[in-house]
PDB file of C-alpha atoms in Angstrom:
ATOM      1  CA  MET Q   1     -15.639   4.627  -2.935  1.00  0.00           C
ATOM      2  CA  LYS Q   2     -14.231   2.767   0.058  1.00  0.00           C
ATOM      3  CA  ASN Q   3     -13.133  -0.856  -0.088  1.00  0.00           C
ATOM      4  CA  LYS Q   4     -13.214  -2.776   3.189  1.00  0.00           C
ATOM      5  CA  TRP Q   5     -13.915  -6.314   2.022  1.00  0.00           C
ATOM      6  CA  PHE Q   6     -10.842  -7.395   0.080  1.00  0.00           C
ATOM      7  CA  SER Q   7      -7.297  -6.370  -0.786  1.00  0.00           C
ATOM      8  CA  TYR Q   8      -6.135  -6.620  -4.380  1.00  0.00           C
ATOM      9  CA  ILE Q   9      -2.351  -6.546  -4.720  1.00  0.00           C
ATOM     10  CA  TYR Q  10      -0.231  -6.513  -7.865  1.00  0.00           C
ATOM     11  CA  ILE Q  11       3.545  -6.334  -7.439  1.00  0.00           C
ATOM     12  CA  ASN Q  12       5.653  -5.324 -10.427  1.00  0.00           C
ATOM     13  CA  THR Q  13       9.284  -5.929  -9.481  1.00  0.00           C
ATOM     14  CA  GLU Q  14      10.567  -4.928 -12.931  1.00  0.00           C
ATOM     15  CA  LYS Q  15       9.079  -1.426 -12.704  1.00  0.00           C
ATOM     16  CA  SER Q  16       9.424  -1.235  -8.902  1.00  0.00           C
ATOM     17  CA  PHE Q  17       5.813  -0.552  -7.953  1.00  0.00           C
ATOM     18  CA  VAL Q  18       2.966  -2.140  -6.003  1.00  0.00           C
ATOM     19  CA  GLN Q  19      -0.627  -1.460  -7.059  1.00  0.00           C
ATOM     20  CA  THR Q  20      -3.428  -2.139  -4.596  1.00  0.00           C
ATOM     21  CA  SER Q  21      -7.073  -1.725  -3.745  1.00  0.00           C
ATOM     22  CA  GLY Q  22      -8.116  -2.279  -0.153  1.00  0.00           C
ATOM     23  CA  ILE Q  23      -4.964  -1.111   1.629  1.00  0.00           C
ATOM     24  CA  THR Q  24      -5.076   2.378   3.130  1.00  0.00           C
ATOM     25  CA  TRP Q  25      -2.393   4.987   3.712  1.00  0.00           C
ATOM     26  CA  ASN Q  26      -2.521   4.258   7.447  1.00  0.00           C
ATOM     27  CA  GLU Q  27      -1.994   0.539   6.832  1.00  0.00           C
ATOM     28  CA  PHE Q  28       0.890   1.204   4.457  1.00  0.00           C
ATOM     29  CA  TYR Q  29       2.609   3.505   6.953  1.00  0.00           C
ATOM     30  CA  HIS Q  30       2.232   1.198   9.949  1.00  0.00           C
ATOM     31  CA  GLY Q  31       3.076  -1.909   7.942  1.00  0.00           C
ATOM     32  CA  ILE Q  32       6.204  -0.799   6.091  1.00  0.00           C
ATOM     33  CA  GLY Q  33       9.437  -1.326   7.997  1.00  0.00           C
ATOM     34  CA  THR Q  34      11.320   1.742   6.775  1.00  0.00           C
ATOM     35  CA  LYS Q  35       8.986   4.667   7.446  1.00  0.00           C
ATOM     36  CA  PRO Q  36       8.963   7.823   5.320  1.00  0.00           C
ATOM     37  CA  GLN Q  37      10.398  10.582   7.493  1.00  0.00           C
ATOM     38  CA  ASN Q  38       8.826  13.627   5.825  1.00  0.00           C
ATOM     39  CA  LEU Q  39       6.261  13.944   3.044  1.00  0.00           C
ATOM     40  CA  LEU Q  40       6.181  16.397   0.167  1.00  0.00           C
ATOM     41  CA  LEU Q  41       2.485  16.507  -0.718  1.00  0.00           C
ATOM     42  CA  LEU Q  42       1.770  16.657  -4.435  1.00  0.00           C
ATOM     43  CA  SER Q  43      -1.973  16.166  -3.892  1.00  0.00           C
ATOM     44  CA  GLY Q  44      -3.908  16.411  -0.634  1.00  0.00           C
ATOM     45  CA  TYR Q  45      -4.349  18.852   2.205  1.00  0.00           C
ATOM     46  CA  SER Q  46      -4.044  18.620   5.975  1.00  0.00           C
ATOM     47  CA  SER Q  47      -4.285  21.035   8.885  1.00  0.00           C
ATOM     48  CA  GLU Q  48      -1.056  19.433  10.158  1.00  0.00           C
ATOM     49  CA  MET Q  49       0.897  20.470   7.082  1.00  0.00           C
ATOM     50  CA  SER Q  50       3.640  23.052   6.662  1.00  0.00           C
ATOM     51  CA  VAL Q  51       4.352  25.092   3.548  1.00  0.00           C
ATOM     52  CA  CYS Q  52       7.834  24.248   2.289  1.00  0.00           C
ATOM     53  CA  LYS Q  53      10.336  26.157   0.193  1.00  0.00           C
ATOM     54  CA  LEU Q  54       8.907  24.758  -3.056  1.00  0.00           C
ATOM     55  CA  ASN Q  55       5.582  26.465  -2.278  1.00  0.00           C
ATOM     56  CA  MET Q  56       4.130  23.003  -1.777  1.00  0.00           C
ATOM     57  CA  ASP Q  57       2.638  21.400   1.290  1.00  0.00           C
ATOM     58  CA  CYS Q  58       4.751  19.171   3.535  1.00  0.00           C
ATOM     59  CA  ILE Q  59       4.219  16.859   6.443  1.00  0.00           C
ATOM     60  CA  LEU Q  60       7.325  17.050   8.614  1.00  0.00           C
ATOM     61  CA  SER Q  61       8.514  14.281  10.922  1.00  0.00           C
ATOM     62  CA  LYS Q  62       7.169  16.044  14.019  1.00  0.00           C
ATOM     63  CA  GLU Q  63       3.699  16.035  12.427  1.00  0.00           C
ATOM     64  CA  MET Q  64       3.746  12.476  11.063  1.00  0.00           C
ATOM     65  CA  GLU Q  65       2.280  10.615  14.027  1.00  0.00           C
ATOM     66  CA  LYS Q  66      -0.818  12.801  14.076  1.00  0.00           C
ATOM     67  CA  PHE Q  67      -1.091  12.837  10.301  1.00  0.00           C
ATOM     68  CA  THR Q  68      -1.145   9.035  10.005  1.00  0.00           C
ATOM     69  CA  ASP Q  69      -4.546   9.091  11.710  1.00  0.00           C
ATOM     70  CA  SER Q  70      -5.952  11.655   9.268  1.00  0.00           C
ATOM     71  CA  ASP Q  71      -8.848  10.624   7.030  1.00  0.00           C
ATOM     72  CA  VAL Q  72      -7.032  11.119   3.734  1.00  0.00           C
ATOM     73  CA  TYR Q  73     -10.034   9.610   1.932  1.00  0.00           C
ATOM     74  CA  ASP Q  74     -11.507  13.108   1.986  1.00  0.00           C
ATOM     75  CA  PHE Q  75      -8.563  14.352  -0.073  1.00  0.00           C
ATOM     76  CA  GLY Q  76      -9.741  12.465  -3.144  1.00  0.00           C
ATOM     77  CA  ASP Q  77      -6.264  12.193  -4.663  1.00  0.00           C
ATOM     78  CA  PHE Q  78      -3.417  11.698  -2.201  1.00  0.00           C
ATOM     79  CA  CYS Q  79       0.051  11.836  -3.716  1.00  0.00           C
ATOM     80  CA  TRP Q  80       3.470  12.299  -2.110  1.00  0.00           C
ATOM     81  CA  VAL Q  81       7.177  11.584  -2.169  1.00  0.00           C
ATOM     82  CA  ASP Q  82       9.287  11.349   0.968  1.00  0.00           C
ATOM     83  CA  PHE Q  83      12.466  13.249   1.821  1.00  0.00           C
ATOM     84  CA  PRO Q  84      15.001  12.967   4.663  1.00  0.00           C
ATOM     85  CA  ASP Q  85      15.249  16.585   5.845  1.00  0.00           C
ATOM     86  CA  SER Q  86      14.172  20.112   4.967  1.00  0.00           C
ATOM     87  CA  ALA Q  87      17.609  21.004   3.583  1.00  0.00           C
ATOM     88  CA  SER Q  88      17.115  18.591   0.673  1.00  0.00           C
ATOM     89  CA  LEU Q  89      14.221  20.740  -0.588  1.00  0.00           C
ATOM     90  CA  ASP Q  90      16.672  23.559  -1.366  1.00  0.00           C
ATOM     91  CA  ASN Q  91      18.360  21.492  -4.045  1.00  0.00           C
ATOM     92  CA  VAL Q  92      15.327  20.491  -6.115  1.00  0.00           C
ATOM     93  CA  THR Q  93      15.880  21.577  -9.715  1.00  0.00           C
ATOM     94  CA  ASP Q  94      13.268  22.807 -12.176  1.00  0.00           C
ATOM     95  CA  ASN Q  95      13.535  19.521 -14.064  1.00  0.00           C
ATOM     96  CA  GLU Q  96      12.979  17.547 -10.869  1.00  0.00           C
ATOM     97  CA  LEU Q  97       9.976  19.685 -10.035  1.00  0.00           C
ATOM     98  CA  ALA Q  98       8.602  18.925 -13.498  1.00  0.00           C
ATOM     99  CA  GLU Q  99       9.142  15.203 -12.794  1.00  0.00           C
ATOM    100  CA  LEU Q 100       7.134  15.531  -9.580  1.00  0.00           C
ATOM    101  CA  LEU Q 101       4.252  17.323 -11.286  1.00  0.00           C
ATOM    102  CA  PHE Q 102       4.191  14.741 -14.083  1.00  0.00           C
ATOM    103  CA  PHE Q 103       3.973  11.950 -11.518  1.00  0.00           C
ATOM    104  CA  ARG Q 104       1.111  13.712  -9.751  1.00  0.00           C
ATOM    105  CA  HIS Q 105      -0.919  13.994 -12.958  1.00  0.00           C
ATOM    106  CA  MET Q 106      -0.074  10.694 -14.626  1.00  0.00           C
ATOM    107  CA  CYS Q 107       0.412   8.218 -11.735  1.00  0.00           C
ATOM    108  CA  ARG Q 108       3.715   7.155 -13.254  1.00  0.00           C
ATOM    109  CA  PRO Q 109       7.191   8.653 -13.414  1.00  0.00           C
ATOM    110  CA  LEU Q 110       8.352  10.539 -16.495  1.00  0.00           C
ATOM    111  CA  THR Q 111      11.827   8.998 -16.285  1.00  0.00           C
ATOM    112  CA  SER Q 112      12.332   7.782 -12.707  1.00  0.00           C
ATOM    113  CA  TYR Q 113      10.292   7.928  -9.504  1.00  0.00           C
ATOM    114  CA  THR Q 114      13.455   8.766  -7.552  1.00  0.00           C
ATOM    115  CA  ILE Q 115      14.340  12.454  -7.264  1.00  0.00           C
ATOM    116  CA  PRO Q 116      18.094  12.751  -6.588  1.00  0.00           C
ATOM    117  CA  SER Q 117      17.807  15.991  -4.602  1.00  0.00           C
ATOM    118  CA  LEU Q 118      15.118  14.509  -2.349  1.00  0.00           C
ATOM    119  CA  GLN Q 119      16.721  11.079  -1.921  1.00  0.00           C
ATOM    120  CA  ASN Q 120      13.209   9.658  -1.756  1.00  0.00           C
ATOM    121  CA  ARG Q 121      12.549   5.977  -1.111  1.00  0.00           C
ATOM    122  CA  TYR Q 122       8.900   6.133  -2.142  1.00  0.00           C
ATOM    123  CA  ALA Q 123       6.573   7.807  -4.617  1.00  0.00           C
ATOM    124  CA  TYR Q 124       2.943   7.253  -3.588  1.00  0.00           C
ATOM    125  CA  TRP Q 125      -0.169   7.896  -5.691  1.00  0.00           C
ATOM    126  CA  GLY Q 126      -3.607   7.158  -4.246  1.00  0.00           C
ATOM    127  CA  HIS Q 127      -7.227   7.884  -5.118  1.00  0.00           C
ATOM    128  CA  ASP Q 128     -10.056   7.616  -2.565  1.00  0.00           C
ATOM    129  CA  ASP Q 129      -7.806   6.202   0.148  1.00  0.00           C
ATOM    130  CA  GLY Q 130      -7.878   2.422  -0.071  1.00  0.00           C
ATOM    131  CA  TRP Q 131      -9.665   2.280  -3.414  1.00  0.00           C
ATOM    132  CA  PHE Q 132      -6.658   2.646  -5.712  1.00  0.00           C
ATOM    133  CA  THR Q 133      -3.013   3.044  -4.728  1.00  0.00           C
ATOM    134  CA  ARG Q 134       0.247   2.715  -6.603  1.00  0.00           C
ATOM    135  CA  VAL Q 135       3.473   3.069  -4.640  1.00  0.00           C
ATOM    136  CA  TYR Q 136       6.899   3.035  -6.247  1.00  0.00           C
ATOM    137  CA  MET Q 137       9.689   1.779  -4.038  1.00  0.00           C
ATOM    138  CA  GLU Q 138      13.296   0.671  -4.371  1.00  0.00           C
ATOM    139  CA  ARG Q 139      12.674  -2.838  -3.068  1.00  0.00           C
ATOM    140  CA  PRO Q 140       9.105  -4.077  -3.667  1.00  0.00           C
ATOM    141  CA  GLU Q 141      10.019  -7.108  -1.547  1.00  0.00           C
ATOM    142  CA  GLU Q 142       9.647  -4.858   1.486  1.00  0.00           C
ATOM    143  CA  TYR Q 143       5.925  -4.658   0.752  1.00  0.00           C
ATOM    144  CA  LYS Q 144       5.610  -8.132   2.268  1.00  0.00           C
ATOM    145  CA  GLN Q 145       5.649  -6.309   5.607  1.00  0.00           C
ATOM    146  CA  VAL Q 146       2.531  -4.357   4.630  1.00  0.00           C
ATOM    147  CA  ILE Q 147       0.779  -7.512   3.416  1.00  0.00           C
ATOM    148  CA  GLU Q 148       1.501  -9.313   6.680  1.00  0.00           C
ATOM    149  CA  TYR Q 149       0.370  -6.280   8.682  1.00  0.00           C
ATOM    150  CA  LYS Q 150      -2.924  -6.177   6.756  1.00  0.00           C
ATOM    151  CA  ILE Q 151      -3.630  -9.894   7.211  1.00  0.00           C
ATOM    152  CA  LEU Q 152      -2.851  -9.868  10.933  1.00  0.00           C
ATOM    153  CA  LYS Q 153      -4.885  -6.708  11.426  1.00  0.00           C
ATOM    154  CA  GLU Q 154      -7.975  -8.264   9.821  1.00  0.00           C
ATOM    155  CA  LEU Q 155      -7.689 -11.594  11.637  1.00  0.00           C
ATOM    156  CA  LYS Q 156      -6.632 -10.257  15.052  1.00  0.00           C
ATOM    157  CA  GLY Q 157     -10.114  -8.878  15.602  1.00  0.00           C
ATOM    158  CA  ARG Q 158     -11.436 -12.440  15.536  1.00  0.00           C
ATOM    159  CA  LYS Q 159      -9.120 -14.041  18.104  1.00  0.00           C
ATOM    160  CA  ARG Q 160      -7.233 -13.182  21.285  1.00  0.00           C
ATOM    161  CA  SER Q 161      -3.715 -13.586  19.901  1.00  0.00           C
ATOM    162  CA  ILE Q 162      -1.999 -14.530  16.667  1.00  0.00           C
ATOM    163  CA  GLU Q 163       1.570 -15.379  15.688  1.00  0.00           C
ATOM    164  CA  PRO Q 164       3.505 -13.664  12.871  1.00  0.00           C
ATOM    165  CA  ILE Q 165       3.308 -15.289   9.446  1.00  0.00           C
ATOM    166  CA  PRO Q 166       6.474 -17.336   8.713  1.00  0.00           C
ATOM    167  CA  THR Q 167       8.884 -16.007   6.109  1.00  0.00           C
ATOM    168  CA  GLU Q 168       8.470 -19.035   3.844  1.00  0.00           C
ATOM    169  CA  ILE Q 169       4.712 -18.462   3.615  1.00  0.00           C
ATOM    170  CA  MET Q 170       5.142 -14.745   2.987  1.00  0.00           C
ATOM    171  CA  ASN Q 171       7.525 -15.660   0.160  1.00  0.00           C
ATOM    172  CA  VAL Q 172       4.837 -17.855  -1.408  1.00  0.00           C
ATOM    173  CA  LEU Q 173       2.310 -15.012  -1.161  1.00  0.00           C
ATOM    174  CA  PHE Q 174       4.811 -12.569  -2.652  1.00  0.00           C
ATOM    175  CA  VAL Q 175       5.133 -14.752  -5.754  1.00  0.00           C
ATOM    176  CA  MET Q 176       1.337 -14.953  -6.045  1.00  0.00           C
ATOM    177  CA  PHE Q 177       0.984 -11.176  -5.829  1.00  0.00           C
ATOM    178  CA  GLN Q 178       3.538 -10.700  -8.582  1.00  0.00           C
ATOM    179  CA  GLY Q 179       0.845 -12.151 -10.811  1.00  0.00           C
ATOM    180  CA  GLY Q 180      -1.914 -10.096  -9.164  1.00  0.00           C
ATOM    181  CA  ALA Q 181      -4.135 -11.625  -6.477  1.00  0.00           C
ATOM    182  CA  VAL Q 182      -6.848 -10.820  -3.932  1.00  0.00           C
ATOM    183  CA  LEU Q 183      -7.051 -11.413  -0.194  1.00  0.00           C
ATOM    184  CA  ASP Q 184     -10.756 -12.072   0.383  1.00  0.00           C
ATOM    185  CA  PHE Q 185     -11.533 -10.899   3.910  1.00  0.00           C
ATOM    186  CA  GLU Q 186     -15.312 -10.914   3.482  1.00  0.00           C
ATOM    187  CA  GLY Q 187     -15.273 -14.566   2.477  1.00  0.00           C
ATOM    188  CA  SER Q 188     -12.717 -15.573   5.113  1.00  0.00           C
ATOM    189  CA  THR Q 189     -13.167 -17.374   8.416  1.00  0.00           C
ATOM    190  CA  ALA Q 190     -12.036 -16.535  11.928  1.00  0.00           C
ATOM    191  CA  SER Q 191      -8.757 -18.359  11.322  1.00  0.00           C
ATOM    192  CA  GLY Q 192      -8.090 -18.062   7.615  1.00  0.00           C
ATOM    193  CA  VAL Q 193      -8.359 -16.062   4.431  1.00  0.00           C
ATOM    194  CA  ARG Q 194      -8.682 -17.170   0.818  1.00  0.00           C
ATOM    195  CA  VAL Q 195      -6.324 -15.839  -1.839  1.00  0.00           C
ATOM    196  CA  TYR Q 196      -7.514 -15.695  -5.450  1.00  0.00           C
ATOM    197  CA  ALA Q 197      -5.307 -15.206  -8.506  1.00  0.00           C
ATOM    198  CA  MET Q 198      -6.584 -12.215 -10.502  1.00  0.00           C
ATOM    199  CA  GLY Q 199      -3.838 -11.112 -12.877  1.00  0.00           C
ATOM    200  CA  ASN Q 200      -2.900  -7.503 -13.562  1.00  0.00           C
ATOM    201  CA  VAL Q 201      -6.205  -5.630 -13.191  1.00  0.00           C
ATOM    202  CA  SER Q 202      -6.204  -1.876 -13.804  1.00  0.00           C
ATOM    203  CA  ASP Q 203      -9.971  -1.331 -13.374  1.00  0.00           C
ATOM    204  CA  MET Q 204     -10.696  -1.726  -9.686  1.00  0.00           C
ATOM    205  CA  ASP Q 205     -14.463  -2.021 -10.286  1.00  0.00           C
ATOM    206  CA  SER Q 206     -13.964  -5.187 -12.337  1.00  0.00           C
ATOM    207  CA  ILE Q 207     -12.346  -6.939  -9.370  1.00  0.00           C
ATOM    208  CA  HIS Q 208     -15.778  -7.284  -7.760  1.00  0.00           C
ATOM    209  CA  CYS Q 209     -17.066  -9.351 -10.694  1.00  0.00           C
ATOM    210  CA  LEU Q 210     -13.935 -11.500 -10.783  1.00  0.00           C
ATOM    211  CA  LEU Q 211     -14.128 -12.047  -7.030  1.00  0.00           C
ATOM    212  CA  ASP Q 212     -17.762 -13.190  -7.226  1.00  0.00           C
ATOM    213  CA  ARG Q 213     -16.776 -15.827  -9.790  1.00  0.00           C
ATOM    214  CA  HIS Q 214     -14.017 -17.183  -7.589  1.00  0.00           C
ATOM    215  CA  ARG Q 215     -16.282 -17.282  -4.543  1.00  0.00           C
ATOM    216  CA  SER Q 216     -18.942 -19.233  -6.421  1.00  0.00           C
ATOM    217  CA  ARG Q 217     -16.359 -21.893  -7.344  1.00  0.00           C
ATOM    218  CA  LEU Q 218     -14.687 -21.917  -3.885  1.00  0.00           C
ATOM    219  CA  SER Q 219     -11.379 -21.893  -5.695  1.00  0.00           C
ATOM    220  CA  GLY Q 220      -8.135 -20.253  -4.672  1.00  0.00           C
ATOM    221  CA  THR Q 221      -5.495 -20.756  -2.027  1.00  0.00           C
ATOM    222  CA  LEU Q 222      -6.280 -20.975   1.682  1.00  0.00           C
ATOM    223  CA  LEU Q 223      -4.040 -19.208   4.182  1.00  0.00           C
ATOM    224  CA  TRP Q 224      -4.873 -20.779   7.542  1.00  0.00           C
ATOM    225  CA  TYR Q 225      -3.932 -20.181  11.181  1.00  0.00           C
ATOM    226  CA  ASP Q 226      -4.306 -23.120  13.573  1.00  0.00           C
ATOM    227  CA  THR Q 227      -5.296 -21.628  16.933  1.00  0.00           C
ATOM    228  CA  ARG Q 228      -4.410 -24.866  18.737  1.00  0.00           C
ATOM    229  CA  THR Q 229      -0.842 -25.249  17.445  1.00  0.00           C
ATOM    230  CA  LYS Q 230      -0.421 -21.509  16.760  1.00  0.00           C
ATOM    231  CA  LYS Q 231       1.017 -22.300  13.327  1.00  0.00           C
ATOM    232  CA  TRP Q 232       0.292 -20.992   9.849  1.00  0.00           C
ATOM    233  CA  SER Q 233      -0.238 -23.100   6.719  1.00  0.00           C
ATOM    234  CA  ILE Q 234      -1.038 -22.426   3.083  1.00  0.00           C
ATOM    235  CA  SER Q 235      -2.646 -24.845   0.640  1.00  0.00           C
ATOM    236  CA  ASP Q 236      -4.697 -24.988  -2.582  1.00  0.00           C
TER     237      ASP Q 236
END
């Protein structure tokens, strides 16, 4: 099932992961500042892939630009960890391989999402691209870049130009998303989007019911862009 109408985001800084619905692989890649250089695919298939020394599929740096435009929704499950160069694959131990396979099946690390031999920054687990994603990362604060990218992408289609969101406002949003919240793009206007507190929701289907309740009460926080002054504001 595809989700185009809202983005649910829950940021767990203690366990170093971000869980979302409504943010695609393409949006993650283009939004995050530090890009993954190469991908070791644990689930998924692409015609752009290479078969690596672990007898697993890889997307190498030379293939990344084309791969980012792939419709990974058709994969069903899309799971990967990044690595800096092909030489690092030679050093993966049997125990590390077991860690990778556990992560693929359970959507959580057995001991740690980082694989020392691979020097990975990310461990990404997605189902039905954009419907459910959990990405482990060293600094969840960096996910603010993805959130800003998503907001600007949705609102840019409704106006000629738009300024970046100030750091102080992104910091406020980051705190909200640590408690679990939704960006409601369907219920937004040409210059703003409502943000609803949701809590830690593991069942993505239930978000629809919760969102309907918030919309009926017109509650939540309003993130607003003034097209005249070209300034952002946020208010309850």
